[in-house]
Short mmCIF file of C-alpha atoms in Angstrom, two decimals:
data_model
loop_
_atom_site.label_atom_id
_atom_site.label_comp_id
_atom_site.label_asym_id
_atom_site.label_seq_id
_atom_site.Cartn_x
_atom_site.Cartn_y
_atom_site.Cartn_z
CA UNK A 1 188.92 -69.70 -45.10
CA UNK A 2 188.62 -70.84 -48.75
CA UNK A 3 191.03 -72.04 -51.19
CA UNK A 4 190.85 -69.55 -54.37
CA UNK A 5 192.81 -70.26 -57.82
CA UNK A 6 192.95 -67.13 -58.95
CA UNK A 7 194.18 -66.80 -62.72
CA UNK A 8 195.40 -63.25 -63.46
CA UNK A 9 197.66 -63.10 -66.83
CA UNK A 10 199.60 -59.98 -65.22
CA UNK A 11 199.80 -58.75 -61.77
CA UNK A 12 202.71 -56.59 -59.93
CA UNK A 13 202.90 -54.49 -56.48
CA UNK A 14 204.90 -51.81 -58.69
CA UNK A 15 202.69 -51.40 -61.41
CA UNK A 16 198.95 -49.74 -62.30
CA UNK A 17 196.32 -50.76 -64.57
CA UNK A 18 195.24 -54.18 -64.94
CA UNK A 19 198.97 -55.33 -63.05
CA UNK A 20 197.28 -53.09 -59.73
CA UNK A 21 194.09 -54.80 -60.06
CA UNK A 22 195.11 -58.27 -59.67
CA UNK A 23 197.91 -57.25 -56.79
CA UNK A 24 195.24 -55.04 -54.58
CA UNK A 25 192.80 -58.30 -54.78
CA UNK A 26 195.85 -60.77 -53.59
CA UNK A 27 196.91 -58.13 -51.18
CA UNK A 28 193.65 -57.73 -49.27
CA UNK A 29 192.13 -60.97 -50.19
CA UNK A 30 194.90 -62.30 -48.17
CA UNK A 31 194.01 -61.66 -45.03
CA UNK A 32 190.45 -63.51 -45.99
CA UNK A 33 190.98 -66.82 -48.32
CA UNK A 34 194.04 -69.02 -48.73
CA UNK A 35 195.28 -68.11 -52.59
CA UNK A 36 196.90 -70.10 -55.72
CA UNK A 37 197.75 -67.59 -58.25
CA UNK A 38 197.89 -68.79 -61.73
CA UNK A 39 199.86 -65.75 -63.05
CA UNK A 40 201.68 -65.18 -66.78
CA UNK A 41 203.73 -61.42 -66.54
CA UNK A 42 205.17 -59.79 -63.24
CA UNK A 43 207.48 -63.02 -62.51
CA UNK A 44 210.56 -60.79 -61.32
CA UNK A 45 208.37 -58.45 -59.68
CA UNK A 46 206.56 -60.99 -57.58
CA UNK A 47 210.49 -62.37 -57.25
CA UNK A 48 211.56 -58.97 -55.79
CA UNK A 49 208.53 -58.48 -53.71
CA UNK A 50 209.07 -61.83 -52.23
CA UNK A 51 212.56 -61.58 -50.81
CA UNK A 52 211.44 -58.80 -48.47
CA UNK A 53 207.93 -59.24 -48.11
CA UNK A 54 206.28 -62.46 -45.98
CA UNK A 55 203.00 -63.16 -48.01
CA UNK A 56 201.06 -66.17 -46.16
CA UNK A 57 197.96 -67.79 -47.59
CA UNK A 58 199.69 -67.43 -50.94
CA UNK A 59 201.13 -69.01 -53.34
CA UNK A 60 202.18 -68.08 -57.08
CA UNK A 61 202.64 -70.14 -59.68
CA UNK A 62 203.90 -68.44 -62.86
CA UNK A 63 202.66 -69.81 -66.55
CA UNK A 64 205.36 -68.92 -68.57
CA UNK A 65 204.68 -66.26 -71.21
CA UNK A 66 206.75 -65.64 -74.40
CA UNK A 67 207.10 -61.83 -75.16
CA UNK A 68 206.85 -61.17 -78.43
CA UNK A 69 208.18 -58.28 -80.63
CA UNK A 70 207.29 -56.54 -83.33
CA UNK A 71 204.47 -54.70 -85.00
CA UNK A 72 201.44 -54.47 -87.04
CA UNK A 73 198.77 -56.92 -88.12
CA UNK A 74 201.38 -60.06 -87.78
CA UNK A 75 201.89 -59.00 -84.28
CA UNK A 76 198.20 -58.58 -83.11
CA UNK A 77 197.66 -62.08 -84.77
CA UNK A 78 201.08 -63.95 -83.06
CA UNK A 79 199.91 -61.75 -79.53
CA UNK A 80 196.55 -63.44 -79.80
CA UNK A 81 197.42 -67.08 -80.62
CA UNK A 82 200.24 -66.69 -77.63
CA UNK A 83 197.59 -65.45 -75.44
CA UNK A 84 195.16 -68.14 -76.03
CA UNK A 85 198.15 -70.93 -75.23
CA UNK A 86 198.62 -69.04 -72.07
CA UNK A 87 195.23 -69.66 -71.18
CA UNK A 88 195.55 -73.51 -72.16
CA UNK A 89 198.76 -73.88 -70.11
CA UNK A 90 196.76 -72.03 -67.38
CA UNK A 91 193.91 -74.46 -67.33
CA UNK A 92 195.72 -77.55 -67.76
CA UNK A 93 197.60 -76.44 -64.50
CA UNK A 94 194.39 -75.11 -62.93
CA UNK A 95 192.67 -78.16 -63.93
CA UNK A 96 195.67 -80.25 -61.99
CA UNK A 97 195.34 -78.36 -58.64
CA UNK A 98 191.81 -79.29 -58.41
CA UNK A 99 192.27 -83.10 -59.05
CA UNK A 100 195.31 -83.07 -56.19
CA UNK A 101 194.02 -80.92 -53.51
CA UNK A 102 190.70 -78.89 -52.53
CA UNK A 103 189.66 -75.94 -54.26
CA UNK A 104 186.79 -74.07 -53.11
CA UNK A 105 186.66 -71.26 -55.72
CA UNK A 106 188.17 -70.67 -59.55
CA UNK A 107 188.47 -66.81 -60.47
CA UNK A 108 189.53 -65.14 -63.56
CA UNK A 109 189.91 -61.99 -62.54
CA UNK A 110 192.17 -60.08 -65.43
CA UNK A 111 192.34 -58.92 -68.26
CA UNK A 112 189.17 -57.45 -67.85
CA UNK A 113 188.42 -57.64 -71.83
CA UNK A 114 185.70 -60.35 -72.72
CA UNK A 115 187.45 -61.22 -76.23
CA UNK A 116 189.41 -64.32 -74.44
CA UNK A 117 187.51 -65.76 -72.03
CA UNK A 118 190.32 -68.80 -71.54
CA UNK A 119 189.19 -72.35 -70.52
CA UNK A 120 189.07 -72.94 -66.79
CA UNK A 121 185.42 -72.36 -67.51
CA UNK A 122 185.65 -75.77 -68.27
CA UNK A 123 186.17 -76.95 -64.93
CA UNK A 124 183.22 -79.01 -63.52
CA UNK A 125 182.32 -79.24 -59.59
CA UNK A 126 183.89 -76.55 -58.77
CA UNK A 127 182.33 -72.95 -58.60
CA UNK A 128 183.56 -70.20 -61.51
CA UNK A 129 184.14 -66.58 -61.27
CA UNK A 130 184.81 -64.17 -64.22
CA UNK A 131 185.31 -60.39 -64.20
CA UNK A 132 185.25 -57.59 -63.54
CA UNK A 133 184.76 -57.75 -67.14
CA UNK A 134 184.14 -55.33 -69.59
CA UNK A 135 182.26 -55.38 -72.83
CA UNK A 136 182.22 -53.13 -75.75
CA UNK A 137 183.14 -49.26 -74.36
CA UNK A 138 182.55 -48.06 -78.53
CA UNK A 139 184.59 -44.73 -79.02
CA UNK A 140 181.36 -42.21 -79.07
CA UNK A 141 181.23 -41.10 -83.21
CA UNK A 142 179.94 -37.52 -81.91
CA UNK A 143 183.82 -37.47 -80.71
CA UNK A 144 184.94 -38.13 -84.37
CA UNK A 145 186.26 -35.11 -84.55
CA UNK A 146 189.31 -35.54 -81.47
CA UNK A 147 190.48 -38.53 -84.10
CA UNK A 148 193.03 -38.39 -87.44
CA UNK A 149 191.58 -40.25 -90.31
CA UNK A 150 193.81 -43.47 -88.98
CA UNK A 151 192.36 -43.18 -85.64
CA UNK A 152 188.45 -42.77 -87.52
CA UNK A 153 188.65 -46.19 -89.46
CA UNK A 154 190.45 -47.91 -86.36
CA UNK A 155 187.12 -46.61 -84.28
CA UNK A 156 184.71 -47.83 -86.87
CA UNK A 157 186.90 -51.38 -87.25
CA UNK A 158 186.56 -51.67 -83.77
CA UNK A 159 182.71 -50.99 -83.50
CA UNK A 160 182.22 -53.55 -85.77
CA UNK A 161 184.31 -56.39 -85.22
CA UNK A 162 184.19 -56.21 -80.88
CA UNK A 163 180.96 -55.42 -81.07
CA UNK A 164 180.80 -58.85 -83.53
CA UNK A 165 182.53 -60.72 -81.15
CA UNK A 166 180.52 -60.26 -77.91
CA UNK A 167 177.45 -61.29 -79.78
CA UNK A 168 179.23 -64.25 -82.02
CA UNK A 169 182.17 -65.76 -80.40
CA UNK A 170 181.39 -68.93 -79.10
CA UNK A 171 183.67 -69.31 -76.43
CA UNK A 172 182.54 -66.38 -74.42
CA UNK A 173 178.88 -67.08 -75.21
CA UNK A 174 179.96 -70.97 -73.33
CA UNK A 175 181.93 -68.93 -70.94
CA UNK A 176 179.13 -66.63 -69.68
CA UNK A 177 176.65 -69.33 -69.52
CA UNK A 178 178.73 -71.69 -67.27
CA UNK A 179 179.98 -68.40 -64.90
CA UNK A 180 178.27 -69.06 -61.55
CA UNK A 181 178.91 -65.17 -61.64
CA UNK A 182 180.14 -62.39 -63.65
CA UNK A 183 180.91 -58.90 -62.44
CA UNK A 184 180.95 -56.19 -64.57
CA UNK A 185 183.10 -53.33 -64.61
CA UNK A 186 181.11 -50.57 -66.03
CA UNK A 187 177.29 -50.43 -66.26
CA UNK A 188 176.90 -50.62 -69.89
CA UNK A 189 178.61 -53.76 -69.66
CA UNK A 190 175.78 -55.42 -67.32
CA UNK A 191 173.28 -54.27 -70.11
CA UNK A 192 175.76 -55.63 -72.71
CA UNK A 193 175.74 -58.85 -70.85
CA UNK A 194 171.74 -59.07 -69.75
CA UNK A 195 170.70 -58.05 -73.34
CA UNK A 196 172.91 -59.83 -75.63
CA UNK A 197 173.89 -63.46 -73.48
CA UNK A 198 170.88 -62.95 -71.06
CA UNK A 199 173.01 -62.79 -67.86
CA UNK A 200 172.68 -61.34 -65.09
CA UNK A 201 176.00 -59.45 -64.05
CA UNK A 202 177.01 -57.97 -60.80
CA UNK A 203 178.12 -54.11 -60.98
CA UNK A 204 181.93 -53.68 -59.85
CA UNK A 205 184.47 -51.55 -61.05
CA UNK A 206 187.52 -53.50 -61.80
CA UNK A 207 189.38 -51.52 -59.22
CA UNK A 208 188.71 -49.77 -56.11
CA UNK A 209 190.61 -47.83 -53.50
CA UNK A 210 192.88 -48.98 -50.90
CA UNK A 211 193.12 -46.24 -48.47
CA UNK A 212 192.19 -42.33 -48.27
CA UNK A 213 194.71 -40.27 -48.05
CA UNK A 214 192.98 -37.22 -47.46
CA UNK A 215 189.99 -36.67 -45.18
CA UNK A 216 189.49 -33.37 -45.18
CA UNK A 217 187.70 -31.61 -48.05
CA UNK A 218 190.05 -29.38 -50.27
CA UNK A 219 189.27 -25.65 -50.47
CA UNK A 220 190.20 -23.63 -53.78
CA UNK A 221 192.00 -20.06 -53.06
CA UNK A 222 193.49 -17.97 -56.50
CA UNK A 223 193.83 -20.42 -58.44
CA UNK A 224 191.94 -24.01 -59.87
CA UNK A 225 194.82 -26.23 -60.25
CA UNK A 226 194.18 -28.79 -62.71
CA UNK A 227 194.96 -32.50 -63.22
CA UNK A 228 195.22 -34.67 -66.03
CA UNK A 229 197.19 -38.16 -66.03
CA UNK A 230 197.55 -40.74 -68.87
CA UNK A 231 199.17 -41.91 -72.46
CA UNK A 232 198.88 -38.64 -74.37
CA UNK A 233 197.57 -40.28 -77.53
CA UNK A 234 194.22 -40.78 -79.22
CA UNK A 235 192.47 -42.90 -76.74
CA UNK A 236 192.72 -40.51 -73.95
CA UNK A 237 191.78 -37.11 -76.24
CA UNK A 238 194.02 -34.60 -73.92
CA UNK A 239 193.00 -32.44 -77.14
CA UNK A 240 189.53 -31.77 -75.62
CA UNK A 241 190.17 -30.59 -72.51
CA UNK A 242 193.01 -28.25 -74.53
CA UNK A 243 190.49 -27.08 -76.59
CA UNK A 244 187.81 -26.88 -73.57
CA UNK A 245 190.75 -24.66 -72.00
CA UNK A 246 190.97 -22.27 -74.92
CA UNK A 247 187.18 -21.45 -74.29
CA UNK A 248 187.47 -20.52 -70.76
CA UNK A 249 186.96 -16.67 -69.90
CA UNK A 250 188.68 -16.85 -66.92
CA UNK A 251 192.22 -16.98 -66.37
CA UNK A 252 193.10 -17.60 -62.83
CA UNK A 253 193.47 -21.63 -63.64
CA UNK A 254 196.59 -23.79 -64.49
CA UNK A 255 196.93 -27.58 -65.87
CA UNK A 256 199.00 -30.24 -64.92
CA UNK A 257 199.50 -32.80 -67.35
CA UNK A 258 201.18 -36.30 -66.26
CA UNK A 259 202.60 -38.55 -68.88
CA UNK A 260 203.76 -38.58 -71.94
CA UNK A 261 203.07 -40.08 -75.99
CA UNK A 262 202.42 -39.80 -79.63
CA UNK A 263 200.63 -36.49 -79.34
CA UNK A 264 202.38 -34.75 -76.84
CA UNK A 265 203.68 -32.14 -79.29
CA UNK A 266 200.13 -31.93 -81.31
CA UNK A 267 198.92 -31.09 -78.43
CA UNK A 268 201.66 -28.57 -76.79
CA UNK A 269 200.91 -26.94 -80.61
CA UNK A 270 197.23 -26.97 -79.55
CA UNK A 271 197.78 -25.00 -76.55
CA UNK A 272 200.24 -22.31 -78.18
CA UNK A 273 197.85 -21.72 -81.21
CA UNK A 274 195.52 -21.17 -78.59
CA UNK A 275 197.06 -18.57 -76.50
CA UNK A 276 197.58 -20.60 -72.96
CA UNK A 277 200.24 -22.74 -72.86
CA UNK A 278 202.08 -20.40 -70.24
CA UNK A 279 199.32 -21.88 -67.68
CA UNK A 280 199.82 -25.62 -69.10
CA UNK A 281 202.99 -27.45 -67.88
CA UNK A 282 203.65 -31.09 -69.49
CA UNK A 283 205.50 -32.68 -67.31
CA UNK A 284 205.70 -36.05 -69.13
CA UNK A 285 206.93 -39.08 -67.91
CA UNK A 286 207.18 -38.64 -63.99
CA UNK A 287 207.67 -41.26 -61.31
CA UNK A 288 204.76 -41.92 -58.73
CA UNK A 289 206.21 -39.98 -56.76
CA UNK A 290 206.12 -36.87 -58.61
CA UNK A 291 202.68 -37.80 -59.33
CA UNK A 292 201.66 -37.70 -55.74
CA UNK A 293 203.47 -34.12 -54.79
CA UNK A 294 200.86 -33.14 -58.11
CA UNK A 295 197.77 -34.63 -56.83
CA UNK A 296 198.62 -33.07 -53.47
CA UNK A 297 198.43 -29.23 -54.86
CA UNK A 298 195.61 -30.14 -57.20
CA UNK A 299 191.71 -29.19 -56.82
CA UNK A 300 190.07 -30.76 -59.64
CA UNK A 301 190.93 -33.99 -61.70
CA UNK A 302 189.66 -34.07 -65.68
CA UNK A 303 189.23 -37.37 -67.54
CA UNK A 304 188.49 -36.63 -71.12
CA UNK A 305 189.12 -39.97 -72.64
CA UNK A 306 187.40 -41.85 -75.51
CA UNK A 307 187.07 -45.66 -74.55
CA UNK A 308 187.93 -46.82 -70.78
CA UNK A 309 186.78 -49.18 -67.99
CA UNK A 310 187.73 -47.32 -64.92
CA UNK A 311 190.68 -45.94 -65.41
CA UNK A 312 192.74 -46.41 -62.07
CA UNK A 313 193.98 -42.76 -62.28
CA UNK A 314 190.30 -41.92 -60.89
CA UNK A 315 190.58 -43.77 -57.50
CA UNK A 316 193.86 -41.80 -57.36
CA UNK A 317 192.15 -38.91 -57.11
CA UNK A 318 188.69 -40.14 -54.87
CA UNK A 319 191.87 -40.86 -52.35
CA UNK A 320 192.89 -37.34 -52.00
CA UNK A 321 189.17 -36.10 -52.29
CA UNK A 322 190.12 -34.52 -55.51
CA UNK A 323 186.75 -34.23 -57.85
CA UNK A 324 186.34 -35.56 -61.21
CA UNK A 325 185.38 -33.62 -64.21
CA UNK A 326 184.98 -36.61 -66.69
CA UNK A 327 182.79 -37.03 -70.07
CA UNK A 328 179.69 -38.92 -68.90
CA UNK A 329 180.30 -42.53 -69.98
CA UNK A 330 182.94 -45.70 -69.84
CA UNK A 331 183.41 -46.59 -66.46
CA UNK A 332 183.05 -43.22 -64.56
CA UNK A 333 179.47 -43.24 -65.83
CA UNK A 334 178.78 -45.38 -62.62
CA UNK A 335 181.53 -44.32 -60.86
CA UNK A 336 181.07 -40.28 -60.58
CA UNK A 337 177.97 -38.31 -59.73
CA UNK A 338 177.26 -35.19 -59.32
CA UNK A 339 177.68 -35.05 -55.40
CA UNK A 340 181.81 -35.86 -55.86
CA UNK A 341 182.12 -34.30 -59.35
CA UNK A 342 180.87 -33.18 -63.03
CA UNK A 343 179.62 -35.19 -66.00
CA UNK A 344 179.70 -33.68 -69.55
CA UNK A 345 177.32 -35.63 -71.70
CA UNK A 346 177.96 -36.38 -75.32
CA UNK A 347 176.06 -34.79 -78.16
CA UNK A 348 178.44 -33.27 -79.96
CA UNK A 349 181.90 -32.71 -80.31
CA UNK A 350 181.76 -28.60 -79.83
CA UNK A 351 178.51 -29.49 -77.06
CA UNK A 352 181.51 -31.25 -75.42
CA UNK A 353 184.22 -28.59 -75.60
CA UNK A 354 181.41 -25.62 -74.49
CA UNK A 355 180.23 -27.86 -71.99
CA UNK A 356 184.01 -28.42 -70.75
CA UNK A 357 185.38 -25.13 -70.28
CA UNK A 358 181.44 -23.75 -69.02
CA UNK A 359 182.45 -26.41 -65.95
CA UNK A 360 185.59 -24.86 -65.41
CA UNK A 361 184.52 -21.45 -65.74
CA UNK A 362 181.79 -22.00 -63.04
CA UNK A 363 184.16 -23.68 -60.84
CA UNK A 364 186.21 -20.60 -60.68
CA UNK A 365 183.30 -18.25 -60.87
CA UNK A 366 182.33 -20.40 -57.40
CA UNK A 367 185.12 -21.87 -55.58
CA UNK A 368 182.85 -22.83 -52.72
CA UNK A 369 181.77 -25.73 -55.09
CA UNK A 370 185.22 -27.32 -55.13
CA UNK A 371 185.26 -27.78 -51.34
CA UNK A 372 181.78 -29.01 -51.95
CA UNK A 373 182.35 -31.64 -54.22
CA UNK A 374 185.54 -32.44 -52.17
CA UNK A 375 183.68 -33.20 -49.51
CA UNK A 376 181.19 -34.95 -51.64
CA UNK A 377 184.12 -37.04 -53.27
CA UNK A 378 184.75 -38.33 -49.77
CA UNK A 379 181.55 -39.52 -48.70
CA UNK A 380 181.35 -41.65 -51.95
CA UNK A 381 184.89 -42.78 -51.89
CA UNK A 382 183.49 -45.17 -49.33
CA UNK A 383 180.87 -47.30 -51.37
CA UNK A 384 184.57 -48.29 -53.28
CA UNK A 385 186.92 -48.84 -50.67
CA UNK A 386 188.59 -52.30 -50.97
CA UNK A 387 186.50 -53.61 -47.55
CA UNK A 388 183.54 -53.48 -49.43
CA UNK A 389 184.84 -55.03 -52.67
CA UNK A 390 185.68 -57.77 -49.99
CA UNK A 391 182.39 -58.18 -48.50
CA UNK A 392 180.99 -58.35 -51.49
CA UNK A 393 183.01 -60.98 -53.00
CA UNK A 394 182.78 -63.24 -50.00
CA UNK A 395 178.93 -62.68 -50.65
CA UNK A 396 179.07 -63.85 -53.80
CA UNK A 397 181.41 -66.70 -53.13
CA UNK A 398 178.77 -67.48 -50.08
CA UNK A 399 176.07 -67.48 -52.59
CA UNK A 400 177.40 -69.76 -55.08
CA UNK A 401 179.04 -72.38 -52.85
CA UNK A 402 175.99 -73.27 -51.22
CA UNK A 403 174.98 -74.34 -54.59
CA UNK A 404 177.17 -76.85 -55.03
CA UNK A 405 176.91 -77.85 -51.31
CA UNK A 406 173.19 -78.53 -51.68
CA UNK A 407 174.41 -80.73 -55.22
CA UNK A 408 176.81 -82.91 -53.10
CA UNK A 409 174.38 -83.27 -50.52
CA UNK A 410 171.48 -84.43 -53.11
CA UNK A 411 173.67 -86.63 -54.72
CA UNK A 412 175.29 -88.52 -51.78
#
């Protein structure tokens, strides 16, 4: 049983995204490896958890973090200067632990973005982890067309100046080339990584899935009930599949969309100009457990989103053996195939649409292929269930430690 630092700037058994990442690897990881958790937001919800919940082989130990508030330029510039004193107050505190008692591993596990790479890099003689991380997931400019002007120039900034930064900042260039290993969370990342810093990156989704809870492959009857979950704003282009849904010639289908934001009522416009928003319901914000009675009477899950990793919403639905209709890049690139679901590529922006609402039609035209790519979706959930994340970890840490064995046993 090793002793693992773990540093994790937000983690939380109540919340998803990057908070869900960091909890699933403390939760199983466990059972496996004594942990320190070097941790910035989720202090009341560890708190909470804590008072009813027995966690052995753990122990947290928050880095304060100073919210700040606000918006605009000023606030991107304070958030980033607050961030990086996080990560200084995380290694001089990391860098402690390992001068006072034995550490085995140090892993930075989250956020999975490359721009701040922090400093416990800078820990000798004792092996270093980074990632999952991702690189630069550009917004595809054949998809130009989903955006408002604002949303254009913010693309285009953001092409240039991350794309910039993974090849120039020095930091993560010293980062990468002291990281006895890096995982990567989507598989243009590990190109990224091999072509630009010439390192050799280990392909893992950032997140993976903790239990099925459905075994049995889902059969369609009347009607293909339809799932979409996220922030209804740019980034995740709900627009597409609307206008995907507008194409369809069939009409025995019906969409559920989960969450709520900035374009909700762009898009609710969308689907009245187009004639179907009596088989859309928007049910906004819901609680999870809403969510789950959804998934539960749903047969196919769409992602139509611009930029992700691997958004967590998909191993939501590989859990219920729901399949994936997703545009054919980000993270679900190397995540879906076409055995548990269907990949649109990107050409165009109407290429996308046509393609969109052909897949639907042909799922309706052939309901047999739901139950087929159900049960497809269930075979492959298993290359991602959390025991092989483990295995693989303890691989790596395997791998790496024996390095720095064979070092203390050359030098003694």
């Amino acid at each position: 049983m090793r002793t693992i630092i773990l540093v994790t700037y937000d983690i939380s058994p109540y919340r998803g995204s990057e908070a869900s990442v960091s909890w699933n690897y403390v939760s199983k990881m466990k059972e496996h490896h004594k942990l320190i958790v070097l941790y910035g937001r989720g202090k009341e919800e560890i708190e909470k958890y804590l008072e009813a919940h027995q966690m052995p082989n753990v122990r947290f130990i928050n880095i304060p973090y100073v919210s700040l508030h606000g918006s605009g330029l000023l606030l991107d510039i304070k958030y980033n200067l607050n961030y990086r004193r996080w990560h200084c107050q995380t290694y001089l505190k990391a860098k402690e632990l390992v001068n006072n008692e034995h550490v085995d591993i140090i892993h930075y596990l989250n956020p999975i973005g490359f721009k701040e790479p922090g400093y416990c890099w800078k820990i000798k003689d004792v092996p270093y982890v980074w990632g999952p991380i991702q690189g630069v997931e550009n917004r595809p400019i054949a998809l130009f067309p989903a955006l408002s002007f604002k949303g254009k120039i913010n693309a285009l900034v953001r092409r240039v100046v991350h794309n910039g930064m993974l090849w120039c900042l020095p930091r993560v260039r010293k980062a990468l080339k002291r990281a006895d290993a890096v995982f990567a969370a989507t598989p243009n990342t590990v190109k990224q990584l091999k072509h630009i810093h010439h390192k050799d990156a280990i392909y893992l989704p950032e997140n993976g899935i903790l239990k099925m809870e459905r075994t049995e492959p889902i059969t369609m009857n009347d009607t293909l009930n339809l799932i979409w979950v996220g922030s209804v704003d740019e980034r995740k282009a709900l627009g597409i599949l609307i206008s995907a849904l507008g194409k369809v010639k069939h009409n025995n289908w019906h969409l559920n969309v989960l969450g709520d934001g900035p374009l909700r009522g762009k898009c609710e416009a969308l689907a009245d100009e187009l004639g179907i928003s009596e088989r859309i319901t928007f049910h906004g914000k819901v609680d999870r457990e809403q969510v789950q009675l959804v998934f539960a009477q749903s047969h196919i899950h769409v992602i139509s989103s611009l930029g992700e990793a691997t958004t967590t919403v998909l191993w939501e639905a590989f859990s219920r053996a729901i399949p994936t209709l997703t545009l054919d890049h980000c993270g679900m690139a190397g995540v879906v195939s076409s055995e548990c679901g269907v990949k649109i590529p990107i050409h165009s922006y109407h290429q996308v649409v046509n393609d969109m609402a052909f897949a639907i039609d042909n799922l309706m035209e052939h309901p047999d292929n739901v139950e087929r790519l159900s049960q497809g979706t269930i075979e492959c959930a298993k290359k991602f269930m959390w025991a092989n994340r483990i295995a693989l970890y303890d691989k790596i840490y395997d791998e790496i430690s024996k390095k720095y064995q064979y070092n203390e046993d050359f030098n003694s």
